[in-house]
PDB file of C-alpha atoms in Angstrom:
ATOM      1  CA  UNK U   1      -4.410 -20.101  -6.775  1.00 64.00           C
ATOM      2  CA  UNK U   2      -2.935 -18.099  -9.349  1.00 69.00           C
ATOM      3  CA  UNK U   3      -2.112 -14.404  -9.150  1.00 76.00           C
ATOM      4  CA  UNK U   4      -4.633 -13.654 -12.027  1.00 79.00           C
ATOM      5  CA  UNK U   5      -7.130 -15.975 -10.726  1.00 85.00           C
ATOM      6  CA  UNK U   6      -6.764 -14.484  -7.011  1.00 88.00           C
ATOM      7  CA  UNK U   7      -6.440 -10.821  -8.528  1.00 91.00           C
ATOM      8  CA  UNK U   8      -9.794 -11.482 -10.598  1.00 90.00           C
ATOM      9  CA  UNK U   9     -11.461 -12.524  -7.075  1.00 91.00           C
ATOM     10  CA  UNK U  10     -10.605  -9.603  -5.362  1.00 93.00           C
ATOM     11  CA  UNK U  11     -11.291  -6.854  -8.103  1.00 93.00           C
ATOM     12  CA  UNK U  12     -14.239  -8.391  -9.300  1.00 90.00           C
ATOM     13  CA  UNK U  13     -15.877  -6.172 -12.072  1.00 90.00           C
ATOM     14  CA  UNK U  14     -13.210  -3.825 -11.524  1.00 92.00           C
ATOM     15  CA  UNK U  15     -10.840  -6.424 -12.636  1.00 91.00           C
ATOM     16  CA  UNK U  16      -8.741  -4.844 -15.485  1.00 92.00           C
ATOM     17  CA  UNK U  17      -5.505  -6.833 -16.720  1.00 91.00           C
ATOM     18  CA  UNK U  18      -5.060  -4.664 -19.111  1.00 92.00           C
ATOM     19  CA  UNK U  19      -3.360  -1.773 -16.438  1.00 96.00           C
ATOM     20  CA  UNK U  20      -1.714  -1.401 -12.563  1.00 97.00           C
ATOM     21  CA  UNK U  21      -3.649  -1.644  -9.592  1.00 98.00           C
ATOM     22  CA  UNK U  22      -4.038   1.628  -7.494  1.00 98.00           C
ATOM     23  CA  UNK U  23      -3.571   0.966  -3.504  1.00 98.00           C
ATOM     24  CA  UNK U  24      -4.869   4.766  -1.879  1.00 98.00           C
ATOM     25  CA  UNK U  25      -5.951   6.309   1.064  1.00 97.00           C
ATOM     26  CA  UNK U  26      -5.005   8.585   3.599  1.00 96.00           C
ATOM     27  CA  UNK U  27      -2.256   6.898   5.951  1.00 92.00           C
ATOM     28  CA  UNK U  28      -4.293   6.465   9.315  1.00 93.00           C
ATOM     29  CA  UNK U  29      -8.056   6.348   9.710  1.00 94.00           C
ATOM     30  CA  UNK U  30      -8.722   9.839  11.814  1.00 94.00           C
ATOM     31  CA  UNK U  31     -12.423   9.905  11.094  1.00 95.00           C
ATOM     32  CA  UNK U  32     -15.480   8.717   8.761  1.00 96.00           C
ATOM     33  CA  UNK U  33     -15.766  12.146   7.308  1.00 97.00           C
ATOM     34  CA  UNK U  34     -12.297  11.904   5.565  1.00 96.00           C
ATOM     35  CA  UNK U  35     -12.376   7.899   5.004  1.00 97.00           C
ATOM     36  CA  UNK U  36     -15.426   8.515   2.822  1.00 98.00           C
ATOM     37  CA  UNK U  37     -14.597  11.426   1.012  1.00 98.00           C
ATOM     38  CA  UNK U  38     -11.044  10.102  -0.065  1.00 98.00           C
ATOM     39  CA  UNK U  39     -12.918   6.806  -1.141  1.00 98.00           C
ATOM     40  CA  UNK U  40     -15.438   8.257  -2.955  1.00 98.00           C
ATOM     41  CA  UNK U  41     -13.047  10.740  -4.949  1.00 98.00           C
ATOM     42  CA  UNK U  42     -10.856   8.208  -5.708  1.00 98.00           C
ATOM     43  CA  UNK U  43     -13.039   5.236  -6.242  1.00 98.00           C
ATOM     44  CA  UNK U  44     -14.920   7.624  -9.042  1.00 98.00           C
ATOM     45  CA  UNK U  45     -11.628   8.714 -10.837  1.00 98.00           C
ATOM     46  CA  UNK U  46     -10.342   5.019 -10.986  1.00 98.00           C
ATOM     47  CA  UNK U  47     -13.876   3.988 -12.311  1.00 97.00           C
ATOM     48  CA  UNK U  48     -13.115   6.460 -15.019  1.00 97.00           C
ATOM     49  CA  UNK U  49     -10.090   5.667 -15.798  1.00 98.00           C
ATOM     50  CA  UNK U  50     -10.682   1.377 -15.516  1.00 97.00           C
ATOM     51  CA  UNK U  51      -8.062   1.237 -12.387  1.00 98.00           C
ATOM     52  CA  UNK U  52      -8.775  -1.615 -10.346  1.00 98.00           C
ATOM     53  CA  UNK U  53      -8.856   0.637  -6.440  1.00 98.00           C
ATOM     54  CA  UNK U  54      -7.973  -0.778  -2.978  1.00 98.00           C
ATOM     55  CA  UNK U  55      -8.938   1.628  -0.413  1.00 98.00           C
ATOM     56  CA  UNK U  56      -6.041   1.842   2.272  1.00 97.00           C
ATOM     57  CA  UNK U  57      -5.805   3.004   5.798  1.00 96.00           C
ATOM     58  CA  UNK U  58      -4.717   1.845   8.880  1.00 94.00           C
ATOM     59  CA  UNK U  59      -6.648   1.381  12.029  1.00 94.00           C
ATOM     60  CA  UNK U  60      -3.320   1.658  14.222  1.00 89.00           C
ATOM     61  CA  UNK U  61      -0.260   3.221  13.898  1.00 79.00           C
ATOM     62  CA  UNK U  62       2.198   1.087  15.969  1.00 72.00           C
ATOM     63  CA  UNK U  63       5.267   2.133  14.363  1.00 69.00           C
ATOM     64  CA  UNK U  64       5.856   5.933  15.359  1.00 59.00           C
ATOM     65  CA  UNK U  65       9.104   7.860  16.087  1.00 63.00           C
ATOM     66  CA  UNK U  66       7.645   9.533  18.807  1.00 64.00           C
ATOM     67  CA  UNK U  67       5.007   8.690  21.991  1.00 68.00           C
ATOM     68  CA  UNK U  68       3.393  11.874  20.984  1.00 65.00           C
ATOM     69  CA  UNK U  69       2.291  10.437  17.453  1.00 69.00           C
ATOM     70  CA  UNK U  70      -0.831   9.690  16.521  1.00 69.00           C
ATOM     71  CA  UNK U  71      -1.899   6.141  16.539  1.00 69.00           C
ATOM     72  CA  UNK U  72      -5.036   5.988  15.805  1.00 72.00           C
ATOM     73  CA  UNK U  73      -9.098   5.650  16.860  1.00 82.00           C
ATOM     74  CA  UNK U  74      -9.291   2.800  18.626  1.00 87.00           C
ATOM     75  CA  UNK U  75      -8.892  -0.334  16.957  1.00 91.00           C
ATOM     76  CA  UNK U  76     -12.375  -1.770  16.858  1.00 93.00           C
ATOM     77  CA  UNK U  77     -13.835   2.066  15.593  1.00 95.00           C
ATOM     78  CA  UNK U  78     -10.990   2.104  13.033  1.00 95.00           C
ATOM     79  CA  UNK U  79     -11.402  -1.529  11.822  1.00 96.00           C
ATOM     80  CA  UNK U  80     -15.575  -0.621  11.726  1.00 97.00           C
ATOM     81  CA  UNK U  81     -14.990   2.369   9.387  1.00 97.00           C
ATOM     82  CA  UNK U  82     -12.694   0.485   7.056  1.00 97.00           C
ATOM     83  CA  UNK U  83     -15.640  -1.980   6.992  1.00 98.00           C
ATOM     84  CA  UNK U  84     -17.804   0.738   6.387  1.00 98.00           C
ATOM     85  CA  UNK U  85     -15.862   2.128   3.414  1.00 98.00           C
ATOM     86  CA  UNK U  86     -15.652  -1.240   1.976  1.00 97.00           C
ATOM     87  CA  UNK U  87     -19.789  -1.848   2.149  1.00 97.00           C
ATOM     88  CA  UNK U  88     -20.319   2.024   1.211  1.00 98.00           C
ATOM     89  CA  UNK U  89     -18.503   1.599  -1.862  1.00 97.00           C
ATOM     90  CA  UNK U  90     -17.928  -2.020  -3.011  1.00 96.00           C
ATOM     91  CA  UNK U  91     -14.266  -1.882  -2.666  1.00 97.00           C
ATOM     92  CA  UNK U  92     -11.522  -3.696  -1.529  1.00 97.00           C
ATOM     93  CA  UNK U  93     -10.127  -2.223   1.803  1.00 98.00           C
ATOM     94  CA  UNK U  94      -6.558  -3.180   3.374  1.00 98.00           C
ATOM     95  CA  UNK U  95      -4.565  -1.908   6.856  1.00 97.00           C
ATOM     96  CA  UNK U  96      -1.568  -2.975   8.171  1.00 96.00           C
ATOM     97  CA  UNK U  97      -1.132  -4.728  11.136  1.00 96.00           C
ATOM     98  CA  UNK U  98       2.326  -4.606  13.701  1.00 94.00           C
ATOM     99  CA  UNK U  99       1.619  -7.839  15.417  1.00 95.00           C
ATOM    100  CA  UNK U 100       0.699 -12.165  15.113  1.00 97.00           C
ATOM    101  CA  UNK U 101      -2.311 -11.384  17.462  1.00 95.00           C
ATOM    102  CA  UNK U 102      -3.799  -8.491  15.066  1.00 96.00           C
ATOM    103  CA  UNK U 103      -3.897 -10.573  12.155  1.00 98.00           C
ATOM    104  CA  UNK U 104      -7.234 -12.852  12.494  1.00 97.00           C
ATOM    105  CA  UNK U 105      -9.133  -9.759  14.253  1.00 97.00           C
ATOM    106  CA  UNK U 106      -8.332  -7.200  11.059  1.00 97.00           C
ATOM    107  CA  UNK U 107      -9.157  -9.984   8.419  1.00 98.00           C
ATOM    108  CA  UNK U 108     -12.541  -9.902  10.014  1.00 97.00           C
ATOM    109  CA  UNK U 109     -13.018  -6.414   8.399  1.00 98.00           C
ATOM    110  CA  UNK U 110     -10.532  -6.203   5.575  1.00 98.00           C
ATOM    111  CA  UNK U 111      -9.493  -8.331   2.347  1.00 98.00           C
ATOM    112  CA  UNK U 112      -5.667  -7.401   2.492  1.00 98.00           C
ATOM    113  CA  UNK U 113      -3.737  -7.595   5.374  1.00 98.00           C
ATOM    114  CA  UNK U 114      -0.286  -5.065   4.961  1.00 98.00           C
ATOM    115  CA  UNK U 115       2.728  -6.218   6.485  1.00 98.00           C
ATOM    116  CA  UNK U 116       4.911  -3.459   7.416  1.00 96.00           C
ATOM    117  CA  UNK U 117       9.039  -3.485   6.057  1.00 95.00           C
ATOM    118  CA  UNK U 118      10.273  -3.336   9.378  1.00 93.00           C
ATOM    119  CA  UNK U 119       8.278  -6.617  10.016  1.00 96.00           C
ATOM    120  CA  UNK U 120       9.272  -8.575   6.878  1.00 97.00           C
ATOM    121  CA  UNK U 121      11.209 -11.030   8.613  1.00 96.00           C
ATOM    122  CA  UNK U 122       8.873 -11.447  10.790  1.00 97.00           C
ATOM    123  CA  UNK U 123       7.601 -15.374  10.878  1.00 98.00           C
ATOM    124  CA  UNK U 124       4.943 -15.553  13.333  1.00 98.00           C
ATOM    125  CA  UNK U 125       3.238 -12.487  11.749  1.00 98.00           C
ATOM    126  CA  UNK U 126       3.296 -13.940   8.011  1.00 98.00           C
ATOM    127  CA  UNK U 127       2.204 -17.150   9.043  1.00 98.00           C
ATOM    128  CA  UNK U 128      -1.016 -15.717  11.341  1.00 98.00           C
ATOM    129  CA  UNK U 129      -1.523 -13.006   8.251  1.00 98.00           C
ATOM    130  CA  UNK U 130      -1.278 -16.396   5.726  1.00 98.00           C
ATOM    131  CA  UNK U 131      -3.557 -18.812   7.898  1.00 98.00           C
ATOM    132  CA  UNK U 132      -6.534 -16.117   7.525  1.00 98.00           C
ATOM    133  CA  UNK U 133      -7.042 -17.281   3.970  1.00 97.00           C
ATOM    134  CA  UNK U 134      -6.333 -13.339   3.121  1.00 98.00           C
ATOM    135  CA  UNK U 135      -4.220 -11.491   0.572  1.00 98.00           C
ATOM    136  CA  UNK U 136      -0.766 -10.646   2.158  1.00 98.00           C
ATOM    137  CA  UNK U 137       1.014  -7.778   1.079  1.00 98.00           C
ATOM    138  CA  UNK U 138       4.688  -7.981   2.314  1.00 98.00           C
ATOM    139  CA  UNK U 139       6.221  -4.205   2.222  1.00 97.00           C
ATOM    140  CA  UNK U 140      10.344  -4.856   1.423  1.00 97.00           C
ATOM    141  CA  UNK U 141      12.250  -4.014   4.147  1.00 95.00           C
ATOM    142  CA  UNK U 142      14.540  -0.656   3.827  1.00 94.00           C
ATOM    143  CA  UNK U 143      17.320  -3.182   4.542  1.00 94.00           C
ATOM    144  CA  UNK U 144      16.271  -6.022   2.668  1.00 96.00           C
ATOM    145  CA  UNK U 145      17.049  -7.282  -1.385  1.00 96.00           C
ATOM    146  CA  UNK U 146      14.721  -7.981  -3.387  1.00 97.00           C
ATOM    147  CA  UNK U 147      16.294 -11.224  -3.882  1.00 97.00           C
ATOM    148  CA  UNK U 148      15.886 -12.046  -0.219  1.00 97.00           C
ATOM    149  CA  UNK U 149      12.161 -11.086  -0.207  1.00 98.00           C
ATOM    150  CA  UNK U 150      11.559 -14.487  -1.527  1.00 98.00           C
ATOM    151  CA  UNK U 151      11.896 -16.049   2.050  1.00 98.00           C
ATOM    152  CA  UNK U 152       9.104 -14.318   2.829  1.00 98.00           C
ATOM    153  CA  UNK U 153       6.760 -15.239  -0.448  1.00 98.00           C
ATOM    154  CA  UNK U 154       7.750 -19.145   1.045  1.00 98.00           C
ATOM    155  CA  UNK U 155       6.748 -18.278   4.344  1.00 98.00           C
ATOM    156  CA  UNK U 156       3.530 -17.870   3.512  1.00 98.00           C
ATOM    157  CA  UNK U 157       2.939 -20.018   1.062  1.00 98.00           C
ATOM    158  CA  UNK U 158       4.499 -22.381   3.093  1.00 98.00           C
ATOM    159  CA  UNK U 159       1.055 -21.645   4.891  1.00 98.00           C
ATOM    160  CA  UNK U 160      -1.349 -22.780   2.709  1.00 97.00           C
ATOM    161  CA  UNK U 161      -1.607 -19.326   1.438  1.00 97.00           C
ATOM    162  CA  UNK U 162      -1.069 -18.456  -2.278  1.00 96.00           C
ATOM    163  CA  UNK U 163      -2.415 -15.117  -2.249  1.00 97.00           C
ATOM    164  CA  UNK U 164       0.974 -12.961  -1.473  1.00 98.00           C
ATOM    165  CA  UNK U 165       1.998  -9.610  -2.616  1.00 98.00           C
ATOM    166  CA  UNK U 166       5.394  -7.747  -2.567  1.00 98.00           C
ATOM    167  CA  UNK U 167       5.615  -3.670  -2.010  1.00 98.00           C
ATOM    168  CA  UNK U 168       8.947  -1.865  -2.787  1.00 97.00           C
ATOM    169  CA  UNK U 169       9.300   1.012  -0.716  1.00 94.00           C
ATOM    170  CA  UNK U 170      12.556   2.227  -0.899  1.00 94.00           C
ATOM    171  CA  UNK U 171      15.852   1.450   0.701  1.00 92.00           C
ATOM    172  CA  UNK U 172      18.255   2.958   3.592  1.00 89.00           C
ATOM    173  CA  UNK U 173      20.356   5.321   2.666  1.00 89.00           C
ATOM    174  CA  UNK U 174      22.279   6.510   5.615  1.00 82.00           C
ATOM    175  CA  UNK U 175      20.065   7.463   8.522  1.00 83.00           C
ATOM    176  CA  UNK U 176      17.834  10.259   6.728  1.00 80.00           C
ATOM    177  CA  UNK U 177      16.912   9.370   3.176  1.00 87.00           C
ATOM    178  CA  UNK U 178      15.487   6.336   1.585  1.00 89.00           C
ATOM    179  CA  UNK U 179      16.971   5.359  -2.669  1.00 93.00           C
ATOM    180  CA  UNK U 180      14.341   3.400  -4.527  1.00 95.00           C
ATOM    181  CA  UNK U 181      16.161   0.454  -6.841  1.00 96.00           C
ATOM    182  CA  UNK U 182      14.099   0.079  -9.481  1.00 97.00           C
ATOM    183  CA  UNK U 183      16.058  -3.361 -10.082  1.00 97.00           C
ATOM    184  CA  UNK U 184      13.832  -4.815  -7.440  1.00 97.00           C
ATOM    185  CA  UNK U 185      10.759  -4.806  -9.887  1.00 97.00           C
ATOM    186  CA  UNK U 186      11.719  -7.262 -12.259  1.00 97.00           C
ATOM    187  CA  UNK U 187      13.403  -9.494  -9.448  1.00 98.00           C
ATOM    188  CA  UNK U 188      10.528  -9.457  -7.410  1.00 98.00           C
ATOM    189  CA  UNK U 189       8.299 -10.482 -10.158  1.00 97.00           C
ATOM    190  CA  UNK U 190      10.630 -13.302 -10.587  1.00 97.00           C
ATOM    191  CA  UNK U 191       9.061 -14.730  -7.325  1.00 97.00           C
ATOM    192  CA  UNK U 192       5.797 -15.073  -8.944  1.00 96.00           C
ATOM    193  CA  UNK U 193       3.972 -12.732  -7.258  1.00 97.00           C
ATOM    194  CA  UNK U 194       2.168  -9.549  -8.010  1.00 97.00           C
ATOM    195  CA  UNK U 195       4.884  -6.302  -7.091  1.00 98.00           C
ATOM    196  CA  UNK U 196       3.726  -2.766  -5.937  1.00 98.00           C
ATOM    197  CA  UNK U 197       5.548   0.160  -5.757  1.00 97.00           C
ATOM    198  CA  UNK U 198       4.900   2.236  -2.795  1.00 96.00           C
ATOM    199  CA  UNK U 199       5.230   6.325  -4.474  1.00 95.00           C
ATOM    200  CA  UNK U 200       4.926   7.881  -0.884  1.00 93.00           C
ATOM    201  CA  UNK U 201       6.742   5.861   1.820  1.00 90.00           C
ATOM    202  CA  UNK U 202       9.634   5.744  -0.680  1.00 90.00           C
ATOM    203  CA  UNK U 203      10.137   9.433  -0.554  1.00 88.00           C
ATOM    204  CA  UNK U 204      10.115   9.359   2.984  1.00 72.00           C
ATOM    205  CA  UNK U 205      13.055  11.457   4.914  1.00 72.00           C
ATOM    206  CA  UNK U 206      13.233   8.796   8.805  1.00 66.00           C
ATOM    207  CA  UNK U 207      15.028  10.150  11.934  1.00 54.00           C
ATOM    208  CA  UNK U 208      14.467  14.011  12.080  1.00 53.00           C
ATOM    209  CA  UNK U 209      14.961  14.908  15.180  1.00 49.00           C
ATOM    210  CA  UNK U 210      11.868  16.682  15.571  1.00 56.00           C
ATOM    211  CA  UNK U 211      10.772  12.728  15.809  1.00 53.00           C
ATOM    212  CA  UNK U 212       8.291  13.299  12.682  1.00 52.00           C
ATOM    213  CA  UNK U 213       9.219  11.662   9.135  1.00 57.00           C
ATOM    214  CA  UNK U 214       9.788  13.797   6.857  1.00 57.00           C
ATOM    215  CA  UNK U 215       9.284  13.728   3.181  1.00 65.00           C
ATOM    216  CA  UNK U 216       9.630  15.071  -0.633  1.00 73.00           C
ATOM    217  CA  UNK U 217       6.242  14.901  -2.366  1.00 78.00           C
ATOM    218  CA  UNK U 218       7.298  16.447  -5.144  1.00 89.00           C
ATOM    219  CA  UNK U 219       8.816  13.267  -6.255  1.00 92.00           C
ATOM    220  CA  UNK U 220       6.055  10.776  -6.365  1.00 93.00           C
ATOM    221  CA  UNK U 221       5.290  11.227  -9.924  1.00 94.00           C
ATOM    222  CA  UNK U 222       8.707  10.478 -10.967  1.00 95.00           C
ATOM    223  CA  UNK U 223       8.360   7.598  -8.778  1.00 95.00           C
ATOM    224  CA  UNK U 224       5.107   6.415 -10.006  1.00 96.00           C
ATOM    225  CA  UNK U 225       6.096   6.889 -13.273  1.00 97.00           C
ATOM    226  CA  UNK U 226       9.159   4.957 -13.205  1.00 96.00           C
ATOM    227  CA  UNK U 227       7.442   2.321 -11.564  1.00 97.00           C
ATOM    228  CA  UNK U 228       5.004   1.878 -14.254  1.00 98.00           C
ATOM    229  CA  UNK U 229       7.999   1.819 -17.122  1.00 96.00           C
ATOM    230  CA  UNK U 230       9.404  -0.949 -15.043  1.00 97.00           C
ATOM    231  CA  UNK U 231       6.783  -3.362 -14.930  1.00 96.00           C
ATOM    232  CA  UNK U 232       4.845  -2.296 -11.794  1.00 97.00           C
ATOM    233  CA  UNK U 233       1.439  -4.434 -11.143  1.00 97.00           C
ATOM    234  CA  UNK U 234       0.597  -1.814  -8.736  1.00 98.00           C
ATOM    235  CA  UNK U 235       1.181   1.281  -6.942  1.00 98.00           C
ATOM    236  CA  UNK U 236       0.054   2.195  -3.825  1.00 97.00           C
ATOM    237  CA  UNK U 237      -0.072   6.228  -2.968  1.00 97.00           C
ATOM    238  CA  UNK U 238      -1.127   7.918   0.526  1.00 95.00           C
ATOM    239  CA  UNK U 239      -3.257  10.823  -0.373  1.00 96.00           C
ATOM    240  CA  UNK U 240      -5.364  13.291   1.629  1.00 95.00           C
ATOM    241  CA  UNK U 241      -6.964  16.435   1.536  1.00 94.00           C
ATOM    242  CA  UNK U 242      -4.703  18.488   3.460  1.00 94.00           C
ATOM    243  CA  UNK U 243      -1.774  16.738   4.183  1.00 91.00           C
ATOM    244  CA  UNK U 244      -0.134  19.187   6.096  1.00 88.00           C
ATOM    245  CA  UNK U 245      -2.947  18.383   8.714  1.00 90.00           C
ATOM    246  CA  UNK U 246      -3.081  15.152   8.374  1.00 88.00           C
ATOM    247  CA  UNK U 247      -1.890  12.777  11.607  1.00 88.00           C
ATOM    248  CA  UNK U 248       0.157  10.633  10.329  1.00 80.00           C
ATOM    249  CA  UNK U 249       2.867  11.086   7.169  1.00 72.00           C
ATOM    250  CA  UNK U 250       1.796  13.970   6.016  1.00 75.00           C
ATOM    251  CA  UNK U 251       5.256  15.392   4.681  1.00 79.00           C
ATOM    252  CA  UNK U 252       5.222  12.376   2.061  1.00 83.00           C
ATOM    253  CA  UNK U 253       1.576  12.240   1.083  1.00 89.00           C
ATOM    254  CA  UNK U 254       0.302  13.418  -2.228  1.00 93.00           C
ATOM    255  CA  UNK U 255      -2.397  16.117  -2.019  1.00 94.00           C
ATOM    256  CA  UNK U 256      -5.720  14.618  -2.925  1.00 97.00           C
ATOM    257  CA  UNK U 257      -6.280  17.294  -5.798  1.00 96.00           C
ATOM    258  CA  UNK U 258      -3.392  16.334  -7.715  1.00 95.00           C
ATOM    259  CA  UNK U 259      -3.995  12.448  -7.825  1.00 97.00           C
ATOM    260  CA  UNK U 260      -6.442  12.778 -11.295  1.00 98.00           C
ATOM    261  CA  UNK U 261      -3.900  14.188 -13.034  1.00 97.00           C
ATOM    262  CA  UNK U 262      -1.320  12.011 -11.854  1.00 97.00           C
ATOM    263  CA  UNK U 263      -3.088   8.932 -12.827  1.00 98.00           C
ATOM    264  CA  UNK U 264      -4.015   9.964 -16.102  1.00 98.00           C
ATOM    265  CA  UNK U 265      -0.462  10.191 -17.606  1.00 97.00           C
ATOM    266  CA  UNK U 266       0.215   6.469 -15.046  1.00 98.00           C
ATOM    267  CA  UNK U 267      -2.525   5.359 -17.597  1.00 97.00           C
ATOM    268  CA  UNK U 268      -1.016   6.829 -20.532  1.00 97.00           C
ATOM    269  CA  UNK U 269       2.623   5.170 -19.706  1.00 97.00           C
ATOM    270  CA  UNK U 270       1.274   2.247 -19.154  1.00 96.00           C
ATOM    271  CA  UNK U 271      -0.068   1.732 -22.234  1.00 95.00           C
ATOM    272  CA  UNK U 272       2.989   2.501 -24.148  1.00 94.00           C
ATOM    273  CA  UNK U 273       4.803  -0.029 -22.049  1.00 89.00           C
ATOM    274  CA  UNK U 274       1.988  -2.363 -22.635  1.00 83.00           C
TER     275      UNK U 274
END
């Protein structure tokens, strides 16, 4: 299956080759209230502005700095709302998931499983995320070339499974700030594969010792923006409401408010590139 054919499945009427892919949501699910009224903002702007939407979430948190983070629900109650979302507003939904054993019990409830960077490399979890018959979004490793990311495009194709994605996200740069490469855009695309730029996690600031990321939203319109100039399919942006409440990467999400604007001028550069 082809990216456009598989992309065309997925997005249904939203379908719109003619401009990027928008991956949102707030990071964690921490309750229906906010799950539905980040979808339904967003899902009406991208209507507006012909953006195909994913709504994103996650229904765990397994990778936290500290036992004290919040990680999440309860898995089948998180997985349930995502479901809920998806039926509520005819969309898309995708969550990550930390583990082989995760992977057939999420694609019950979700059309794109997320594989986090740290997990990459990970065989046994591409190959259970591939067998599902599900789109797989690999997030780069912060360690990790883009070149290399290919191993990981055969793994699960390798699977049976054509449907595979590739996020850039950023890469170490010493042990508290992340550089994004923007070379890794082209090369990625080189593997065949639809290629997302992830504006938040990119921005993130790892190992405070408070043991909470921290972050510099300020950034993730230049981000997005570059992305777009460099061929981007997609982008994928944590937003909420209030992110300094929110429970999980809040110092790197982009305030719900501003996303509109932000997506108009995305729209704008995009067709000049185009």
């Amino acid at each position: 299956m082809s990216a456009t054919t598989h992309l065309k499945s997925l997005f249904k009427d939203q379908y719109n080759p003619d401009n990027f892919f928008l991956i949102a949501g707030p990071c964690v699910v921490e309750d229906e209230a906010l799950l539905m009224h980040v979808a339904e903002k967003v899902s009406g702007i991208c209507k507006r502005l012909n953006i195909p939407y994913i709504f994103k979430a996650s229904y765990r948190k397994a990778n936290r700095t500290s036992i004290n983070s919040f990680s999440g629900v309860g898995d089948v109650e998180g997985l349930d709302l995502l479901q809920k979302v998806k039926e509520t507003f005819d969309l898309p939904v995708t969550t990550d998931i930390h583990s082989a054993a995760e992977a057939a019990m999420a694609a019950a409830y979700v059309d794109i499983l997320q594989i986090p960077a740290f997990l990459c490399r990970q065989t046994d979890i591409l190959i259970a995320a591939a067998e599902t018959g599900k789109v797989v979004n690999v997030k780069k490793g912060q360690f990790v070339s883009g070149e290399a990311m290919k191993f990981a495009v055969e793994k699960v194709k390798n699977a049976g499974n054509e449907k595979v994605w590739l996020t850039e996200r950023g890469t170490t740069f010493g042990y508290q700030d992340l550089v994004v490469d923007y070379r890794n855009i082209p090369i990625m695309r080189e593997h065949g594969v639809p290629v997302i730029m992830d504006c938040t996690h990119s921005l993130q600031q790892p190992n405070q010792t408070s043991g909470v990321t921290g972050g510099n939203p300020k950034l993730i319109s230049t981000i997005a923006k570059a992305a777009i100039a460099t061929g981007a399919d997609g982008l994928f942006i944590e937003t909420h409401p209030d992110p300094a409440c929110a429970k999980s990467d809040g110092a790197n999400m982009l305030h719900l408010d501003l996303l509109e604007g932000l997506l108009e001028d995305l729209v704008r550069i995009r067709e000049v590139v185009r």
